[in-house]
mmCIF file of C-alpha atoms in Angstrom:
data_model
loop_
_atom_site.group_PDB
_atom_site.id
_atom_site.type_symbol
_atom_site.label_atom_id
_atom_site.label_comp_id
_atom_site.label_asym_id
_atom_site.label_seq_id
_atom_site.Cartn_x
_atom_site.Cartn_y
_atom_site.Cartn_z
ATOM 1 C CA MET A 1 -81.070 146.480 212.615
ATOM 2 C CA SER A 2 -77.855 146.325 210.347
ATOM 3 C CA ASP A 3 -75.714 148.913 209.748
ATOM 4 C CA VAL A 4 -74.594 147.220 206.133
ATOM 5 C CA MET A 5 -75.652 148.626 203.661
ATOM 6 C CA ILE A 6 -73.482 147.157 199.994
ATOM 7 C CA ALA A 7 -72.681 143.185 200.743
ATOM 8 C CA VAL A 8 -70.705 141.803 197.986
ATOM 9 C CA SER A 9 -71.088 137.543 198.057
ATOM 10 C CA HIS A 10 -68.690 135.447 196.872
ATOM 11 C CA VAL A 11 -69.063 137.379 193.476
ATOM 12 C CA SER A 12 -67.458 135.944 190.466
ATOM 13 C CA LYS A 13 -67.844 137.524 186.495
ATOM 14 C CA SER A 14 -66.880 135.507 183.171
ATOM 15 C CA VAL A 15 -67.449 136.114 179.039
ATOM 16 C CA SER A 16 -67.383 133.119 176.771
ATOM 17 C CA ASP A 17 -66.236 134.043 172.991
ATOM 18 C CA ALA A 18 -65.147 131.732 169.997
ATOM 19 C CA THR A 19 -61.716 131.519 172.317
ATOM 20 C CA GLY A 20 -62.698 130.322 175.242
ATOM 21 C CA THR A 21 -64.089 131.688 178.574
ATOM 22 C CA LEU A 22 -63.095 134.973 179.991
ATOM 23 C CA SER A 23 -63.250 135.357 183.589
ATOM 24 C CA ILE A 24 -62.844 139.367 184.685
ATOM 25 C CA LEU A 25 -63.827 138.693 188.441
ATOM 26 C CA ARG A 26 -62.972 136.364 190.760
ATOM 27 C CA ASP A 27 -64.848 135.397 194.147
ATOM 28 C CA ILE A 28 -65.475 139.246 195.415
ATOM 29 C CA ASP A 29 -66.367 139.409 198.561
ATOM 30 C CA PHE A 30 -66.828 143.008 201.434
ATOM 31 C CA THR A 31 -68.961 144.844 202.803
ATOM 32 C CA LEU A 32 -69.378 148.527 203.190
ATOM 33 C CA ARG A 33 -71.484 150.290 205.425
ATOM 34 C CA LYS A 34 -74.748 153.095 205.800
ATOM 35 C CA GLY A 35 -72.311 156.543 205.267
ATOM 36 C CA GLU A 36 -69.300 154.888 204.801
ATOM 37 C CA THR A 37 -66.854 155.844 201.919
ATOM 38 C CA ALA A 38 -64.669 153.615 199.839
ATOM 39 C CA ALA A 39 -62.104 153.406 197.116
ATOM 40 C CA ILE A 40 -61.397 150.874 194.410
ATOM 41 C CA VAL A 41 -58.454 150.779 192.673
ATOM 42 C CA GLY A 42 -56.324 148.479 190.590
ATOM 43 C CA ALA A 43 -54.437 148.757 187.173
ATOM 44 C CA SER A 44 -56.540 149.660 184.160
ATOM 45 C CA GLY A 45 -58.597 145.900 182.966
ATOM 46 C CA SER A 46 -58.314 144.489 186.570
ATOM 47 C CA GLY A 47 -62.343 144.753 187.015
ATOM 48 C CA LYS A 48 -62.949 147.828 188.511
ATOM 49 C CA SER A 49 -65.741 149.393 186.557
ATOM 50 C CA THR A 50 -67.405 146.106 186.046
ATOM 51 C CA LEU A 51 -67.356 145.139 189.835
ATOM 52 C CA LEU A 52 -69.219 149.208 189.967
ATOM 53 C CA SER A 53 -72.037 147.514 187.292
ATOM 54 C CA ILE A 54 -72.301 144.245 189.135
ATOM 55 C CA ILE A 55 -73.252 146.739 192.520
ATOM 56 C CA ALA A 56 -74.933 148.592 190.818
ATOM 57 C CA GLY A 57 -76.948 145.822 188.873
ATOM 58 C CA LEU A 58 -76.779 147.214 185.080
ATOM 59 C CA ASP A 59 -74.317 143.941 185.085
ATOM 60 C CA THR A 60 -75.018 140.521 186.157
ATOM 61 C CA PRO A 61 -72.536 138.785 187.626
ATOM 62 C CA THR A 62 -72.644 135.034 186.288
ATOM 63 C CA GLN A 63 -72.234 133.776 190.621
ATOM 64 C CA GLY A 64 -72.709 135.678 193.367
ATOM 65 C CA THR A 65 -74.651 138.236 194.977
ATOM 66 C CA VAL A 66 -75.092 141.663 195.785
ATOM 67 C CA SER A 67 -77.686 143.158 198.716
ATOM 68 C CA ILE A 68 -78.635 147.019 198.432
ATOM 69 C CA ASP A 69 -79.826 147.862 202.631
ATOM 70 C CA GLY A 70 -80.278 143.912 202.998
ATOM 71 C CA GLN A 71 -82.146 144.307 199.092
ATOM 72 C CA ASP A 72 -81.338 141.416 197.122
ATOM 73 C CA LEU A 73 -80.479 142.933 193.898
ATOM 74 C CA PHE A 74 -80.358 139.687 191.659
ATOM 75 C CA ALA A 75 -83.395 138.115 192.851
ATOM 76 C CA ARG A 76 -85.260 141.018 191.667
ATOM 77 C CA SER A 77 -86.311 140.995 187.904
ATOM 78 C CA GLU A 78 -84.723 143.673 185.834
ATOM 79 C CA ASP A 79 -87.122 146.222 186.673
ATOM 80 C CA GLU A 80 -87.751 145.970 190.054
ATOM 81 C CA ARG A 81 -83.680 146.275 190.083
ATOM 82 C CA ALA A 82 -84.214 149.311 187.867
ATOM 83 C CA ALA A 83 -86.924 150.546 190.327
ATOM 84 C CA LEU A 84 -84.292 150.135 193.488
ATOM 85 C CA ARG A 85 -81.854 151.318 191.198
ATOM 86 C CA ALA A 86 -83.943 154.829 191.415
ATOM 87 C CA ALA A 87 -84.844 154.842 194.701
ATOM 88 C CA GLN A 88 -81.598 154.713 196.124
ATOM 89 C CA VAL A 89 -78.856 154.877 194.151
ATOM 90 C CA GLY A 90 -77.261 157.825 192.686
ATOM 91 C CA PHE A 91 -74.052 157.671 189.448
ATOM 92 C CA VAL A 92 -71.446 160.386 188.740
ATOM 93 C CA PHE A 93 -69.886 159.162 185.275
ATOM 94 C CA GLN A 94 -66.447 160.738 184.361
ATOM 95 C CA SER A 95 -68.174 161.668 180.757
ATOM 96 C CA PHE A 96 -70.701 163.472 182.501
ATOM 97 C CA GLN A 97 -73.727 161.480 180.719
ATOM 98 C CA LEU A 98 -76.218 165.104 180.928
ATOM 99 C CA LEU A 99 -78.889 165.208 178.661
ATOM 100 C CA GLY A 100 -77.016 167.964 175.793
ATOM 101 C CA ASN A 101 -81.001 169.492 174.769
ATOM 102 C CA LEU A 102 -81.943 169.596 178.764
ATOM 103 C CA THR A 103 -80.308 173.154 180.351
ATOM 104 C CA ALA A 104 -78.608 172.328 184.057
ATOM 105 C CA LEU A 105 -82.327 172.739 186.252
ATOM 106 C CA GLU A 106 -83.855 170.471 183.879
ATOM 107 C CA ASN A 107 -80.921 167.809 183.891
ATOM 108 C CA VAL A 108 -81.168 168.171 187.660
ATOM 109 C CA MET A 109 -84.751 168.399 187.675
ATOM 110 C CA LEU A 110 -85.091 164.673 185.932
ATOM 111 C CA PRO A 111 -84.947 161.822 187.805
ATOM 112 C CA LEU A 112 -86.208 164.223 190.641
ATOM 113 C CA GLU A 113 -89.127 163.661 187.668
ATOM 114 C CA LEU A 114 -89.374 160.688 187.357
ATOM 115 C CA ALA A 115 -90.187 159.625 191.126
ATOM 116 C CA GLY A 116 -92.896 162.050 190.761
ATOM 117 C CA ARG A 117 -91.630 164.952 192.844
ATOM 118 C CA ARG A 118 -94.245 167.528 192.850
ATOM 119 C CA ASP A 119 -90.969 170.043 194.320
ATOM 120 C CA ALA A 120 -88.530 168.636 191.000
ATOM 121 C CA ARG A 121 -87.682 172.958 190.040
ATOM 122 C CA ALA A 122 -87.228 173.927 193.449
ATOM 123 C CA ALA A 123 -85.521 171.101 194.787
ATOM 124 C CA ALA A 124 -83.027 171.541 191.561
ATOM 125 C CA THR A 125 -82.470 174.625 192.282
ATOM 126 C CA ALA A 126 -81.601 174.493 195.644
ATOM 127 C CA MET A 127 -79.193 171.691 195.494
ATOM 128 C CA LEU A 128 -77.557 173.525 191.953
ATOM 129 C CA GLU A 129 -77.107 176.565 194.419
ATOM 130 C CA ARG A 130 -75.886 174.385 196.970
ATOM 131 C CA VAL A 131 -72.830 172.802 193.929
ATOM 132 C CA GLY A 132 -72.072 176.836 193.666
ATOM 133 C CA LEU A 133 -74.145 177.173 190.251
ATOM 134 C CA GLY A 134 -76.760 179.142 190.759
ATOM 135 C CA GLU A 135 -76.452 181.570 187.594
ATOM 136 C CA ARG A 136 -75.722 178.341 186.049
ATOM 137 C CA LEU A 137 -79.591 177.173 185.918
ATOM 138 C CA GLY A 138 -80.735 177.562 182.106
ATOM 139 C CA HIS A 139 -77.276 176.415 180.193
ATOM 140 C CA TYR A 140 -77.207 174.497 178.572
ATOM 141 C CA PRO A 141 -74.072 171.549 178.958
ATOM 142 C CA LYS A 142 -72.670 172.379 175.910
ATOM 143 C CA LEU A 143 -71.784 176.229 177.605
ATOM 144 C CA LEU A 144 -70.532 175.187 180.738
ATOM 145 C CA SER A 145 -67.332 173.839 181.206
ATOM 146 C CA GLY A 146 -65.963 170.803 182.643
ATOM 147 C CA GLY A 147 -66.085 170.913 186.342
ATOM 148 C CA GLU A 148 -69.754 173.394 185.539
ATOM 149 C CA GLN A 149 -70.592 170.308 183.749
ATOM 150 C CA GLN A 150 -69.523 167.569 186.673
ATOM 151 C CA ARG A 151 -71.221 169.301 189.585
ATOM 152 C CA VAL A 152 -73.847 169.628 187.860
ATOM 153 C CA ALA A 153 -73.734 165.510 187.738
ATOM 154 C CA LEU A 154 -73.247 165.759 191.178
ATOM 155 C CA ALA A 155 -76.343 167.847 191.995
ATOM 156 C CA ARG A 156 -78.304 164.996 189.775
ATOM 157 C CA ALA A 157 -76.606 162.286 191.593
ATOM 158 C CA PHE A 158 -77.581 163.897 195.045
ATOM 159 C CA VAL A 159 -80.450 165.939 194.378
ATOM 160 C CA VAL A 160 -82.549 162.311 195.239
ATOM 161 C CA LYS A 161 -81.006 161.844 198.067
ATOM 162 C CA PRO A 162 -79.710 158.499 197.628
ATOM 163 C CA ALA A 163 -78.048 156.101 199.866
ATOM 164 C CA VAL A 164 -75.572 154.723 197.422
ATOM 165 C CA LEU A 165 -73.608 156.794 195.448
ATOM 166 C CA LEU A 166 -71.320 154.818 193.334
ATOM 167 C CA ALA A 167 -68.193 157.357 190.609
ATOM 168 C CA ASP A 168 -67.088 155.999 187.518
ATOM 169 C CA GLU A 169 -63.710 158.432 187.867
ATOM 170 C CA PRO A 170 -65.268 160.630 188.383
ATOM 171 C CA THR A 171 -62.409 163.496 187.885
ATOM 172 C CA GLY A 172 -61.069 161.512 184.883
ATOM 173 C CA SER A 173 -62.274 164.384 182.310
ATOM 174 C CA LEU A 174 -60.818 166.639 184.609
ATOM 175 C CA ASP A 175 -57.776 169.160 185.095
ATOM 176 C CA PHE A 176 -55.967 168.673 188.760
ATOM 177 C CA ALA A 177 -57.317 172.136 190.703
ATOM 178 C CA THR A 178 -60.893 171.187 189.308
ATOM 179 C CA GLY A 179 -61.545 167.568 189.849
ATOM 180 C CA GLU A 180 -59.465 168.780 193.578
ATOM 181 C CA LYS A 181 -62.866 171.219 193.664
ATOM 182 C CA VAL A 182 -65.510 168.599 192.366
ATOM 183 C CA MET A 183 -63.558 165.345 194.755
ATOM 184 C CA ALA A 184 -64.558 167.557 198.537
ATOM 185 C CA LEU A 185 -68.052 169.289 197.132
ATOM 186 C CA MET A 186 -68.313 164.978 196.319
ATOM 187 C CA PHE A 187 -67.204 164.252 200.007
ATOM 188 C CA GLU A 188 -69.184 167.809 201.911
ATOM 189 C CA LEU A 189 -72.265 166.310 199.829
ATOM 190 C CA ASN A 190 -71.710 162.424 200.978
ATOM 191 C CA GLN A 191 -70.890 163.623 205.091
ATOM 192 C CA GLU A 192 -73.998 165.918 204.678
ATOM 193 C CA LEU A 193 -76.215 163.231 203.255
ATOM 194 C CA GLY A 194 -74.774 160.010 204.917
ATOM 195 C CA THR A 195 -74.498 158.425 201.748
ATOM 196 C CA THR A 196 -72.328 155.564 201.319
ATOM 197 C CA LEU A 197 -69.990 156.585 198.599
ATOM 198 C CA VAL A 198 -67.918 153.734 196.479
ATOM 199 C CA MET A 199 -65.793 155.266 193.795
ATOM 200 C CA VAL A 200 -63.546 153.900 191.147
ATOM 201 C CA THR A 201 -60.058 155.822 191.102
ATOM 202 C CA HIS A 202 -56.758 155.865 189.568
ATOM 203 C CA ASP A 203 -55.876 158.598 191.754
ATOM 204 C CA ARG A 204 -53.694 157.802 194.827
ATOM 205 C CA ALA A 205 -54.962 160.596 196.352
ATOM 206 C CA ILE A 206 -58.236 160.556 196.484
ATOM 207 C CA ALA A 207 -58.160 156.677 196.983
ATOM 208 C CA GLU A 208 -56.790 157.739 200.579
ATOM 209 C CA ARG A 209 -58.823 159.860 200.955
ATOM 210 C CA CYS A 210 -61.602 157.096 202.004
ATOM 211 C CA GLU A 211 -61.802 154.877 204.677
ATOM 212 C CA ARG A 212 -61.565 152.091 202.985
ATOM 213 C CA ARG A 213 -59.519 150.724 199.284
ATOM 214 C CA ILE A 214 -60.776 148.300 197.289
ATOM 215 C CA THR A 215 -57.731 146.774 195.270
ATOM 216 C CA ILE A 216 -58.452 144.789 192.429
ATOM 217 C CA GLU A 217 -56.062 142.793 190.848
ATOM 218 C CA ALA A 218 -56.575 139.988 188.619
ATOM 219 C CA GLY A 219 -59.691 139.493 189.505
ATOM 220 C CA ARG A 220 -59.748 139.214 192.667
ATOM 221 C CA VAL A 221 -59.473 141.449 195.550
ATOM 222 C CA ALA A 222 -56.117 141.892 196.596
ATOM 223 C CA ASP A 223 -55.209 141.108 200.514
#
């Protein structure tokens, strides 16, 4: 049985418009083990977020393949990719991406309800208590601080016990102290659940806490 959770194989991405073709990613190639933590780093515009979107199957490469736990994402239809994401992948974004018309509890219940889980309320409540928000279950996002909103987003991502968690600048909207707390929580949950964690970050200190650092320069993995 393979220990590889994510395999990115010779992935390239280019886009064309009236002015010509722009290469965003060029021949990206790496694997990550189950439970491994990795930071994707590089200058703004280097292709980091595009690479994360391709790993998620949200964007398609011009060339190459991505496999999650041995399943080739791009050999599947869009609906099949969506189903695989729902079952195996969690997301945390810089902008939180919470639904403003749902309470903290309802936001965390949502992926469980979509998966048909009958214990959605109990599981979501337990996860919000785990991230220190047991007193905030009925609060709407606009009534929560940025750090609290990001903890709701973490609870929503981890409540399905994903095999893979993808995070795009997860502390980018937070002050230093709040960001530190959110990152500590993310690494704790990663350890508890054995999730493979991949994050895009500009923060060198956060990157150094990961087992692997994948540096993207001009669309390529730097040696």
